[in-house]
Amino acid sequence: MIKAGIIGATGYTGGELLKILASHPNAQVVRAASRSNAGKQVSNVHKYLYKALDLEECAIDSANFRDCDVVFLALPHGASSQMAKELVGMGVKVIDLGADFRLRSIDSYNEWYGAEHKWPEVLPETVYGLPEIYRERIKDADLVANPGCYPTSIILGLMPLIKNDLVDVHTIVADSKSGVSGAGKTPAANTHYPDMNEGISAYKIAGTHRHTAEIEQELGLLAQEEMYITFTPHLTPMNRGILSSITVTAKKELTQDIIDQCYYEAYKDEYFIRLRSLADLPNTKWVAGSNFCDIAAVWDKRTKRVNVISAIDNLVKGASGQAVQNMNIMFGLEENAGLKFGFVYP
Amino acid sequence: MIKAGIIGATGYTGGELLKILASHPNAQVVRAASRSNAGKQVSNVHKYLYKALDLEECAIDSANFRDCDVVFLALPHGASSQMAKELVGMGVKVIDLGADFRLRSIDSYNEWYGAEHKWPEVLPETVYGLPEIYRERIKDADLVANPGCYPTSIILGLMPLIKNDLVDVHTIVADSKSGVSGAGKTPAANTHYPDMNEGISAYKIAGTHRHTAEIEQELGLLAQEEMYITFTPHLTPMNRGILSSITVTAKKELTQDIIDQCYYEAYKDEYFIRLRSLADLPNTKWVAGSNFCDIAAVWDKRTKRVNVISAIDNLVKGASGQAVQNMNIMFGLEENAGLKFGFVYP
Amino acid sequence: MIKAGIIGATGYTGGELLKILASHPNAQVVRAASRSNAGKQVSNVHKYLYKALDLEECAIDSANFRDCDVVFLALPHGASSQMAKELVGMGVKVIDLGADFRLRSIDSYNEWYGAEHKWPEVLPETVYGLPEIYRERIKDADLVANPGCYPTSIILGLMPLIKNDLVDVHTIVADSKSGVSGAGKTPAANTHYPDMNEGISAYKIAGTHRHTAEIEQELGLLAQEEMYITFTPHLTPMNRGILSSITVTAKKELTQDIIDQCYYEAYKDEYFIRLRSLADLPNTKWVAGSNFCDIAAVWDKRTKRVNVISAIDNLVKGASGQAVQNMNIMFGLEENAGLKFGFVYP
Amino acid sequence: MIKAGIIGATGYTGGELLKILASHPNAQVVRAASRSNAGKQVSNVHKYLYKALDLEECAIDSANFRDCDVVFLALPHGASSQMAKELVGMGVKVIDLGADFRLRSIDSYNEWYGAEHKWPEVLPETVYGLPEIYRERIKDADLVANPGCYPTSIILGLMPLIKNDLVDVHTIVADSKSGVSGAGKTPAANTHYPDMNEGISAYKIAGTHRHTAEIEQELGLLAQEEMYITFTPHLTPMNRGILSSITVTAKKELTQDIIDQCYYEAYKDEYFIRLRSLADLPNTKWVAGSNFCDIAAVWDKRTKRVNVISAIDNLVKGASGQAVQNMNIMFGLEENAGLKFGFVYP
């Protein structure tokens, strides 16, 4: 059994990690830490885990995790870099669910996050943990930067088109709708139930959301050119899920067959990608609780654009599930171990 | 008092008309008809109106509405054309909330709707009832085609940019999120509560939704050129509201000031348009129950695009409220009579 | 026009008062005050009122309200007593939406609220503003204690049975389900959207909720004997509404006819009470936005109990609407002035 | 591996069975049948199972299930009795999730269900599959009647009090709030999203809901006397969960300690029962997706009543999870095999 630790176990992603790993056939959480719940049972915070998971949290101190094989960091940005440095130094593998290692240059990190980074020299070589692109590098990584939720849905949605050079990457418009768990567990005025319920709104539009940088970096690497995208995130009155509706103009006349073939080839060996169609467009409910990413790419011959719809669960493929997928790869396990059946429907 | 009639009073838009007109200072509903509820009180269907509105429905027959000053048609497409012809022939003014008179050519109607049209010769001259564009023509109209819900939100969002020739209309991408009342009152598998709740999905994407034709027609008239747009509608787990997130590329370098000035000039005399900003992006909750359309247009200098967010209540400014606004104009009343305070928050 | 003031205008009840009074034919809000929004427009807090209501808030100081005919207090308990004393001293009528004047003895207030009361001597004579019971006294009152939301739904549901001595008041079990707006506007862990959505829970059960005292006081006065009731409040994942399901054992064998007659007689002249039946049980949606209270009382011959279901909108008949109803009575207006059509459906 | 079959695989309980059994360590679904989906993949109906579960449905014919070890029946009432008879006759164990075998007398079945029963002679000896009461009998049963969702939550909530003769069973009032999945998968007017969302209502009150009979039967067996209860079911705007708030009068003066001890003793060896307290009242969210039943029993010394709150997931402990728990017992497996971690939070 792989001995896993979680630092930052009180948030929604921490809870999801605890739940997924509790039923994992090859791993178990031996240690969990958080600032607010140290010395208490995880079920003190995660009421649903009462009786199901018996684990007392410890303080946030890398020394407590020395005997772990892998540690998941679910900390606010800025807090992971020092902790990751210490753990990797001890020989513990680290999967960071935060943003500290996603951007490959310290300049970009400084521009978008503005926090002090404690381990900038590792950035150029850190592995971005999107297995459908970087699986080979993840296998040998000591430190994996788990992708953001929005970037996961958008990059997976566009990757086949860009890799096959079918579209003009300077025309990308990505409209993403997130469930409210994506805003985290801290109560706030805009996520207070009566103020959030029955309303949808956009936020941080026009290139002001931090995930913009991450998406542009990764799509740019795929396209081998720099680009700016339009990324419009929304808070949607539901708990889980991200639906990204992406529009991009083709470089030449395409057909639905060409597009279908392109996606089929790109994803035919990917367990967690499910291809859908215009008749069966992705719905966040169909991936809720699971690590699947559902994608439909539809040709619009009127506009010469491809319309891509992708759906994930922001807490699973968008966070904790993908982190476990990365762990599975890093330790040579079946990639879907512990990730086969988390669905909740309806 | 204006004597109003409603044909098709059992749906959500019919109910909203009954409610709005019940508190209108200058109009009252004297007659309502529906297929399923003829001979019964409106509160038999609209339970909330019990004791508040005493009105027995009659059969759907234009003769029953001969003494009305105005009749609102809230019928499925294909059913309005004959009824409108008869009523206008009797000298009764008609406001059609359906789609039969929105498209200006019978070819376009046939292509998108495929129903037999009983009064095609009137199409070229029918008035499209979007007061912010066609107010002068509405004043004298006998027949007004009340706009669709999605088109209202998108056309109002883009009009200032297009009229001022600031944007390339061939780059429009409109992503719209609708509350489920927009799907109508008839139970269906995808709108069954457990299947709809907690999930968002797109439908009829890539130029397959009928409102595409209506949006392209009206934007084309504003731009004085034909265009194709990307229109991506979504069903969102909430009862009311449409949020449209629209992206369009500028023809030249703009600034936020230029955009602000453009929208200010276009809408400074429009009671029902409220301009918002990046710091205060529209939320469907803020317009729920009201006839307002909230709009924010934000410059993204990185992409040279304008990001427009517009919010309406699909049943009010997107249907019944706008219909009453049209009635007010047709009868020389204050344009916001009966439409000042319908808000529901939270 | 009656000149009304609101002290405590930033909460949900304050916003609802602003909205209702804005369309009232005989009253207008001339002044509003709050701690957090003094010096700013009400629409700074209530975004939906932008352009619809132009009113700058002032500081919370009774002197600012000297020229009002009536002032509504929507303050936390403990804060109203001093303010009410000052305003009534100036000759301004006061309707208090808080709890400071609902209990008729200072001992009871101390036991249940524990705050210092600044005007205890007025308690025995203060009028409890439930018009269906105390209309005559409200007419001449200078100070009205607007009832709590739960008590309104429960007292109105039981009143006919108790007044006619049909039931054993020592057997009352009241199970009430409230929308989350009843928990107020301040963000908290249990009302954070993802934690509240998709879950129902009871709170402050077994005689620990403060409204227990208010319900027992008023039912006790109706029954002319003291009693203890079981009152079980719940937070329900919806914005508005209270549904109370009340069970009480009959003193003797009854019939549905006897019960129907009892309720009919009690409420036949009450505009805001709508009687429903087993075939048409009350739904909070049917009263949402309105001042109606829907009630069904059903005989269960198996158990010899009456099952009463009552539904109100907690922010309207449960708070701001009832406050305006009280104002209407105090000033000799039509009792439903400004309160006829606030429905929102669906 | 136990070879399991499911007859009636298209509904919500059928889907939940497929999901639970797919990750069960000792069982697998080898056959599934339904009327509407015969000849097609289960994922044709249960979209979320695409790629995760490869299983083609067959026709509803007992012969197709001859080689199964156990068959789960998820059929409308009236349809199970014949099918169960045939399967048991073949030597296949049957767990019926419907109502055909829950009532122990054919008279009661006829009175409450009115359908023709094809195997009435087995009723007196059929095992009611509530493991916390009937575990020993379940071990050897060939046919288990899986309890209804409401009865599960109410019987488990009251059992310790009744077995210890602490309460007067003629005073039971049970108010239950169910998520909408409890109403099944067939679209209907009252469960159409816009009509259901944002509203709570009671239905089939005053002894008219069929589960009344089942609850009274089982509580009566525990108490060894007949009784009538008040059972008030509600539809709540959420997908999953039942919260039952139960009130019962004590036979004598109790204390919280006596009650705590009573529940502790009754449930100390029960994995799926979690005891909560007044400070930590059950919430349906904490059991969502899981087979746990959370219970708090609180003494109210004012009224001399015990207030019990119990929470389950109606599709898991209230249906498919409990069915698998029964299967585990019937086949000598760990009782929580395959049922440890289905939580979904938030």
mmCIF file of N, CA and C in Angstrom, chain B residues 71-164:
data_model
loop_
_atom_site.group_PDB
_atom_site.id
_atom_site.type_symbol
_atom_site.label_atom_id
_atom_site.label_comp_id
_atom_site.label_asym_id
_atom_site.label_seq_id
_atom_site.Cartn_x
_atom_site.Cartn_y
_atom_site.Cartn_z
ATOM 1 N N VAL B 71 -54.681 42.040 -28.155
ATOM 2 C CA VAL B 71 -54.616 40.635 -27.764
ATOM 3 C C VAL B 71 -53.171 40.157 -27.817
ATOM 4 N N PHE B 72 -52.763 39.490 -26.760
ATOM 5 C CA PHE B 72 -51.440 38.867 -26.701
ATOM 6 C C PHE B 72 -51.576 37.404 -27.099
ATOM 7 N N LEU B 73 -50.765 36.978 -28.029
ATOM 8 C CA LEU B 73 -50.774 35.576 -28.441
ATOM 9 C C LEU B 73 -49.570 34.864 -27.836
ATOM 10 N N ALA B 74 -49.832 33.849 -27.064
ATOM 11 C CA ALA B 74 -48.749 33.044 -26.476
ATOM 12 C C ALA B 74 -48.987 31.606 -26.893
ATOM 13 N N LEU B 75 -48.776 31.359 -28.164
ATOM 14 C CA LEU B 75 -49.095 30.067 -28.776
ATOM 15 C C LEU B 75 -47.844 29.439 -29.373
ATOM 16 N N PRO B 76 -47.862 28.145 -29.591
ATOM 17 C CA PRO B 76 -46.736 27.489 -30.267
ATOM 18 C C PRO B 76 -46.580 28.056 -31.686
ATOM 19 N N HIS B 77 -45.359 27.988 -32.219
ATOM 20 C CA HIS B 77 -45.176 28.545 -33.563
ATOM 21 C C HIS B 77 -46.062 27.785 -34.547
ATOM 22 N N GLY B 78 -46.545 28.504 -35.531
ATOM 23 C CA GLY B 78 -47.472 27.928 -36.496
ATOM 24 C C GLY B 78 -48.922 28.214 -36.144
ATOM 25 N N ALA B 79 -49.208 28.429 -34.857
ATOM 26 C CA ALA B 79 -50.596 28.627 -34.443
ATOM 27 C C ALA B 79 -51.002 30.096 -34.430
ATOM 28 N N SER B 80 -50.019 30.980 -34.424
ATOM 29 C CA SER B 80 -50.349 32.398 -34.289
ATOM 30 C C SER B 80 -50.784 33.049 -35.589
ATOM 31 N N SER B 81 -50.257 32.573 -36.713
ATOM 32 C CA SER B 81 -50.421 33.342 -37.948
ATOM 33 C C SER B 81 -51.888 33.512 -38.331
ATOM 34 N N GLN B 82 -52.655 32.443 -38.267
ATOM 35 C CA GLN B 82 -54.065 32.533 -38.610
ATOM 36 C C GLN B 82 -54.817 33.418 -37.607
ATOM 37 N N MET B 83 -54.514 33.217 -36.352
ATOM 38 C CA MET B 83 -55.208 33.977 -35.301
ATOM 39 C C MET B 83 -54.915 35.466 -35.412
ATOM 40 N N ALA B 84 -53.678 35.792 -35.685
ATOM 41 C CA ALA B 84 -53.298 37.202 -35.823
ATOM 42 C C ALA B 84 -54.014 37.837 -37.008
ATOM 43 N N LYS B 85 -54.084 37.094 -38.082
ATOM 44 C CA LYS B 85 -54.750 37.605 -39.287
ATOM 45 C C LYS B 85 -56.220 37.939 -38.997
ATOM 46 N N GLU B 86 -56.883 37.038 -38.300
ATOM 47 C CA GLU B 86 -58.288 37.269 -37.986
ATOM 48 C C GLU B 86 -58.471 38.478 -37.064
ATOM 49 N N LEU B 87 -57.653 38.550 -36.058
ATOM 50 C CA LEU B 87 -57.811 39.626 -35.074
ATOM 51 C C LEU B 87 -57.499 40.990 -35.676
ATOM 52 N N VAL B 88 -56.388 41.077 -36.414
ATOM 53 C CA VAL B 88 -56.047 42.350 -37.041
ATOM 54 C C VAL B 88 -57.153 42.731 -38.026
ATOM 55 N N GLY B 89 -57.713 41.720 -38.679
ATOM 56 C CA GLY B 89 -58.829 41.979 -39.584
ATOM 57 C C GLY B 89 -60.043 42.575 -38.882
ATOM 58 N N MET B 90 -60.195 42.246 -37.614
ATOM 59 C CA MET B 90 -61.307 42.808 -36.826
ATOM 60 C C MET B 90 -60.964 44.170 -36.234
ATOM 61 N N GLY B 91 -59.741 44.608 -36.452
ATOM 62 C CA GLY B 91 -59.338 45.889 -35.876
ATOM 63 C C GLY B 91 -58.749 45.781 -34.482
ATOM 64 N N VAL B 92 -58.408 44.570 -34.103
ATOM 65 C CA VAL B 92 -57.788 44.372 -32.796
ATOM 66 C C VAL B 92 -56.267 44.366 -32.961
ATOM 67 N N LYS B 93 -55.567 45.116 -32.139
ATOM 68 C CA LYS B 93 -54.109 45.099 -32.204
ATOM 69 C C LYS B 93 -53.585 43.782 -31.619
ATOM 70 N N VAL B 94 -52.495 43.285 -32.181
ATOM 71 C CA VAL B 94 -51.969 41.985 -31.775
ATOM 72 C C VAL B 94 -50.483 42.078 -31.433
ATOM 73 N N ILE B 95 -50.147 41.483 -30.317
ATOM 74 C CA ILE B 95 -48.737 41.317 -29.938
ATOM 75 C C ILE B 95 -48.498 39.818 -29.840
ATOM 76 N N ASP B 96 -47.649 39.317 -30.734
ATOM 77 C CA ASP B 96 -47.434 37.871 -30.806
ATOM 78 C C ASP B 96 -46.149 37.501 -30.086
ATOM 79 N N LEU B 97 -46.274 36.725 -29.028
ATOM 80 C CA LEU B 97 -45.084 36.309 -28.284
ATOM 81 C C LEU B 97 -44.408 35.097 -28.911
ATOM 82 N N GLY B 98 -45.027 34.516 -29.913
ATOM 83 C CA GLY B 98 -44.433 33.377 -30.607
ATOM 84 C C GLY B 98 -43.511 33.823 -31.730
ATOM 85 N N ALA B 99 -43.149 32.861 -32.553
ATOM 86 C CA ALA B 99 -42.114 33.121 -33.554
ATOM 87 C C ALA B 99 -42.666 33.366 -34.957
ATOM 88 N N ASP B 100 -43.984 33.381 -35.114
ATOM 89 C CA ASP B 100 -44.526 33.388 -36.471
ATOM 90 C C ASP B 100 -44.260 34.663 -37.263
ATOM 91 N N PHE B 101 -44.006 35.759 -36.604
ATOM 92 C CA PHE B 101 -43.823 37.011 -37.346
ATOM 93 C C PHE B 101 -42.458 37.648 -37.108
ATOM 94 N N ARG B 102 -41.530 36.884 -36.554
ATOM 95 C CA ARG B 102 -40.221 37.483 -36.255
ATOM 96 C C ARG B 102 -39.296 37.521 -37.461
ATOM 97 N N LEU B 103 -39.401 36.504 -38.302
ATOM 98 C CA LEU B 103 -38.518 36.459 -39.474
ATOM 99 C C LEU B 103 -39.195 37.196 -40.615
ATOM 100 N N ARG B 104 -38.406 37.980 -41.322
ATOM 101 C CA ARG B 104 -39.010 38.894 -42.293
ATOM 102 C C ARG B 104 -39.225 38.275 -43.665
ATOM 103 N N SER B 105 -38.759 37.053 -43.875
ATOM 104 C CA SER B 105 -39.022 36.428 -45.169
ATOM 105 C C SER B 105 -39.639 35.056 -44.951
ATOM 106 N N ILE B 106 -40.545 34.717 -45.806
ATOM 107 C CA ILE B 106 -41.215 33.421 -45.683
ATOM 108 C C ILE B 106 -40.234 32.279 -45.953
ATOM 109 N N ASP B 107 -39.227 32.540 -46.751
ATOM 110 C CA ASP B 107 -38.219 31.502 -46.994
ATOM 111 C C ASP B 107 -37.470 31.170 -45.715
ATOM 112 N N SER B 108 -37.096 32.191 -45.031
ATOM 113 C CA SER B 108 -36.386 31.974 -43.780
ATOM 114 C C SER B 108 -37.299 31.234 -42.781
ATOM 115 N N TYR B 109 -38.558 31.658 -42.708
ATOM 116 C CA TYR B 109 -39.505 30.979 -41.813
ATOM 117 C C TYR B 109 -39.618 29.500 -42.161
ATOM 118 N N ASN B 110 -39.757 29.238 -43.439
ATOM 119 C CA ASN B 110 -39.886 27.842 -43.862
ATOM 120 C C ASN B 110 -38.642 27.028 -43.530
ATOM 121 N N GLU B 111 -37.502 27.648 -43.721
ATOM 122 C CA GLU B 111 -36.249 26.940 -43.466
ATOM 123 C C GLU B 111 -36.103 26.594 -41.980
ATOM 124 N N TRP B 112 -36.417 27.543 -41.126
ATOM 125 C CA TRP B 112 -36.142 27.352 -39.703
ATOM 126 C C TRP B 112 -37.306 26.736 -38.935
ATOM 127 N N TYR B 113 -38.538 27.010 -39.367
ATOM 128 C CA TYR B 113 -39.684 26.517 -38.599
ATOM 129 C C TYR B 113 -40.453 25.412 -39.311
ATOM 130 N N GLY B 114 -40.549 25.520 -40.638
ATOM 131 C CA GLY B 114 -41.162 24.430 -41.384
ATOM 132 C C GLY B 114 -42.660 24.285 -41.207
ATOM 133 N N ALA B 115 -43.282 25.162 -40.444
ATOM 134 C CA ALA B 115 -44.729 25.091 -40.273
ATOM 135 C C ALA B 115 -45.392 25.878 -41.406
ATOM 136 N N GLU B 116 -46.656 25.580 -41.660
ATOM 137 C CA GLU B 116 -47.368 26.338 -42.678
ATOM 138 C C GLU B 116 -47.706 27.715 -42.107
ATOM 139 N N HIS B 117 -47.411 28.747 -42.857
ATOM 140 C CA HIS B 117 -47.693 30.108 -42.401
ATOM 141 C C HIS B 117 -48.960 30.591 -43.093
ATOM 142 N N LYS B 118 -49.923 31.092 -42.293
ATOM 143 C CA LYS B 118 -51.208 31.473 -42.842
ATOM 144 C C LYS B 118 -51.290 32.937 -43.273
ATOM 145 N N TRP B 119 -50.248 33.668 -43.039
ATOM 146 C CA TRP B 119 -50.309 35.097 -43.374
ATOM 147 C C TRP B 119 -48.927 35.605 -43.806
ATOM 148 N N PRO B 120 -48.344 34.930 -44.791
ATOM 149 C CA PRO B 120 -46.963 35.243 -45.166
ATOM 150 C C PRO B 120 -46.784 36.644 -45.752
ATOM 151 N N GLU B 121 -47.818 37.167 -46.382
ATOM 152 C CA GLU B 121 -47.631 38.444 -47.072
ATOM 153 C C GLU B 121 -47.371 39.603 -46.110
ATOM 154 N N VAL B 122 -47.701 39.401 -44.819
ATOM 155 C CA VAL B 122 -47.504 40.499 -43.873
ATOM 156 C C VAL B 122 -46.071 40.532 -43.316
ATOM 157 N N LEU B 123 -45.323 39.455 -43.551
ATOM 158 C CA LEU B 123 -44.000 39.341 -42.918
ATOM 159 C C LEU B 123 -43.061 40.511 -43.208
ATOM 160 N N PRO B 124 -42.928 40.954 -44.456
ATOM 161 C CA PRO B 124 -41.935 41.997 -44.716
ATOM 162 C C PRO B 124 -42.190 43.281 -43.944
ATOM 163 N N GLU B 125 -43.461 43.524 -43.587
ATOM 164 C CA GLU B 125 -43.749 44.805 -42.939
ATOM 165 C C GLU B 125 -44.042 44.686 -41.448
ATOM 166 N N THR B 126 -44.028 43.452 -40.929
ATOM 167 C CA THR B 126 -44.307 43.291 -39.498
ATOM 168 C C THR B 126 -43.228 43.965 -38.668
ATOM 169 N N VAL B 127 -43.646 44.532 -37.559
ATOM 170 C CA VAL B 127 -42.694 45.245 -36.696
ATOM 171 C C VAL B 127 -42.109 44.283 -35.670
ATOM 172 N N TYR B 128 -40.778 44.271 -35.584
ATOM 173 C CA TYR B 128 -40.069 43.465 -34.588
ATOM 174 C C TYR B 128 -40.049 44.273 -33.285
ATOM 175 N N GLY B 129 -40.685 43.730 -32.277
ATOM 176 C CA GLY B 129 -40.982 44.522 -31.087
ATOM 177 C C GLY B 129 -39.855 44.674 -30.085
ATOM 178 N N LEU B 130 -38.726 45.134 -30.542
ATOM 179 C CA LEU B 130 -37.643 45.467 -29.613
ATOM 180 C C LEU B 130 -37.614 46.992 -29.518
ATOM 181 N N PRO B 131 -38.229 47.542 -28.475
ATOM 182 C CA PRO B 131 -38.448 48.990 -28.427
ATOM 183 C C PRO B 131 -37.165 49.802 -28.515
ATOM 184 N N GLU B 132 -36.074 49.286 -27.986
ATOM 185 C CA GLU B 132 -34.832 50.051 -28.000
ATOM 186 C C GLU B 132 -34.326 50.257 -29.426
ATOM 187 N N ILE B 133 -34.854 49.519 -30.386
ATOM 188 C CA ILE B 133 -34.486 49.736 -31.784
ATOM 189 C C ILE B 133 -35.670 50.265 -32.603
ATOM 190 N N TYR B 134 -36.832 49.691 -32.380
ATOM 191 C CA TYR B 134 -37.961 49.962 -33.281
ATOM 192 C C TYR B 134 -39.092 50.756 -32.646
ATOM 193 N N ARG B 135 -38.810 51.541 -31.636
ATOM 194 C CA ARG B 135 -39.874 52.241 -30.907
ATOM 195 C C ARG B 135 -40.822 53.018 -31.829
ATOM 196 N N GLU B 136 -40.253 53.753 -32.763
ATOM 197 C CA GLU B 136 -41.105 54.600 -33.599
ATOM 198 C C GLU B 136 -42.087 53.773 -34.421
ATOM 199 N N ARG B 137 -41.607 52.651 -34.930
ATOM 200 C CA ARG B 137 -42.499 51.829 -35.751
ATOM 201 C C ARG B 137 -43.539 51.105 -34.890
ATOM 202 N N ILE B 138 -43.163 50.794 -33.666
ATOM 203 C CA ILE B 138 -44.099 50.101 -32.774
ATOM 204 C C ILE B 138 -45.313 50.979 -32.465
ATOM 205 N N LYS B 139 -45.054 52.287 -32.355
ATOM 206 C CA LYS B 139 -46.144 53.215 -31.996
ATOM 207 C C LYS B 139 -47.372 53.045 -32.881
ATOM 208 N N ASP B 140 -47.144 52.824 -34.154
ATOM 209 C CA ASP B 140 -48.265 52.766 -35.086
ATOM 210 C C ASP B 140 -48.612 51.353 -35.544
ATOM 211 N N ALA B 141 -47.996 50.375 -34.958
ATOM 212 C CA ALA B 141 -48.183 49.016 -35.469
ATOM 213 C C ALA B 141 -49.515 48.409 -35.039
ATOM 214 N N ASP B 142 -50.080 47.606 -35.897
ATOM 215 C CA ASP B 142 -51.245 46.799 -35.541
ATOM 216 C C ASP B 142 -50.820 45.402 -35.108
ATOM 217 N N LEU B 143 -49.647 45.010 -35.569
ATOM 218 C CA LEU B 143 -49.138 43.671 -35.275
ATOM 219 C C LEU B 143 -47.663 43.786 -34.903
ATOM 220 N N VAL B 144 -47.342 43.341 -33.722
ATOM 221 C CA VAL B 144 -45.954 43.397 -33.270
ATOM 222 C C VAL B 144 -45.473 41.976 -32.976
ATOM 223 N N ALA B 145 -44.316 41.657 -33.516
ATOM 224 C CA ALA B 145 -43.694 40.362 -33.234
ATOM 225 C C ALA B 145 -42.771 40.535 -32.043
ATOM 226 N N ASN B 146 -43.191 40.016 -30.916
ATOM 227 C CA ASN B 146 -42.374 40.159 -29.710
ATOM 228 C C ASN B 146 -41.126 39.293 -29.858
ATOM 229 N N PRO B 147 -39.940 39.860 -29.592
ATOM 230 C CA PRO B 147 -38.698 39.113 -29.834
ATOM 231 C C PRO B 147 -38.554 37.871 -28.956
ATOM 232 N N GLY B 148 -37.730 36.959 -29.398
ATOM 233 C CA GLY B 148 -37.366 35.810 -28.586
ATOM 234 C C GLY B 148 -36.515 36.238 -27.405
ATOM 235 N N CYS B 149 -36.421 35.337 -26.425
ATOM 236 C CA CYS B 149 -35.703 35.668 -25.196
ATOM 237 C C CYS B 149 -34.207 35.782 -25.451
ATOM 238 N N TYR B 150 -33.615 34.764 -26.074
ATOM 239 C CA TYR B 150 -32.176 34.841 -26.365
ATOM 240 C C TYR B 150 -31.864 36.040 -27.260
ATOM 241 N N PRO B 151 -32.603 36.237 -28.364
ATOM 242 C CA PRO B 151 -32.297 37.392 -29.223
ATOM 243 C C PRO B 151 -32.337 38.718 -28.469
ATOM 244 N N THR B 152 -33.312 38.892 -27.582
ATOM 245 C CA THR B 152 -33.371 40.148 -26.826
ATOM 246 C C THR B 152 -32.063 40.394 -26.090
ATOM 247 N N SER B 153 -31.585 39.365 -25.405
ATOM 248 C CA SER B 153 -30.374 39.564 -24.596
ATOM 249 C C SER B 153 -29.146 39.815 -25.463
ATOM 250 N N ILE B 154 -29.088 39.198 -26.608
ATOM 251 C CA ILE B 154 -27.896 39.312 -27.449
ATOM 252 C C ILE B 154 -27.920 40.592 -28.292
ATOM 253 N N ILE B 155 -29.074 40.901 -28.856
ATOM 254 C CA ILE B 155 -29.151 42.109 -29.692
ATOM 255 C C ILE B 155 -28.925 43.362 -28.850
ATOM 256 N N LEU B 156 -29.561 43.418 -27.675
ATOM 257 C CA LEU B 156 -29.355 44.591 -26.827
ATOM 258 C C LEU B 156 -27.904 44.686 -26.369
ATOM 259 N N GLY B 157 -27.283 43.543 -26.162
ATOM 260 C CA GLY B 157 -25.882 43.550 -25.731
ATOM 261 C C GLY B 157 -24.940 44.084 -26.800
ATOM 262 N N LEU B 158 -25.247 43.824 -28.058
ATOM 263 C CA LEU B 158 -24.314 44.183 -29.137
ATOM 264 C C LEU B 158 -24.674 45.456 -29.882
ATOM 265 N N MET B 159 -25.893 45.901 -29.803
ATOM 266 C CA MET B 159 -26.364 46.994 -30.639
ATOM 267 C C MET B 159 -25.451 48.226 -30.663
ATOM 268 N N PRO B 160 -25.030 48.755 -29.522
ATOM 269 C CA PRO B 160 -24.191 49.963 -29.589
ATOM 270 C C PRO B 160 -22.888 49.741 -30.359
ATOM 271 N N LEU B 161 -22.268 48.597 -30.173
ATOM 272 C CA LEU B 161 -21.005 48.330 -30.870
ATOM 273 C C LEU B 161 -21.216 48.248 -32.375
ATOM 274 N N ILE B 162 -22.294 47.618 -32.782
ATOM 275 C CA ILE B 162 -22.527 47.433 -34.217
ATOM 276 C C ILE B 162 -22.980 48.731 -34.869
ATOM 277 N N LYS B 163 -23.877 49.434 -34.220
ATOM 278 C CA LYS B 163 -24.338 50.691 -34.815
ATOM 279 C C LYS B 163 -23.197 51.687 -34.988
ATOM 280 N N ASN B 164 -22.223 51.605 -34.106
ATOM 281 C CA ASN B 164 -21.092 52.520 -34.210
ATOM 282 C C ASN B 164 -19.932 51.916 -34.990
#
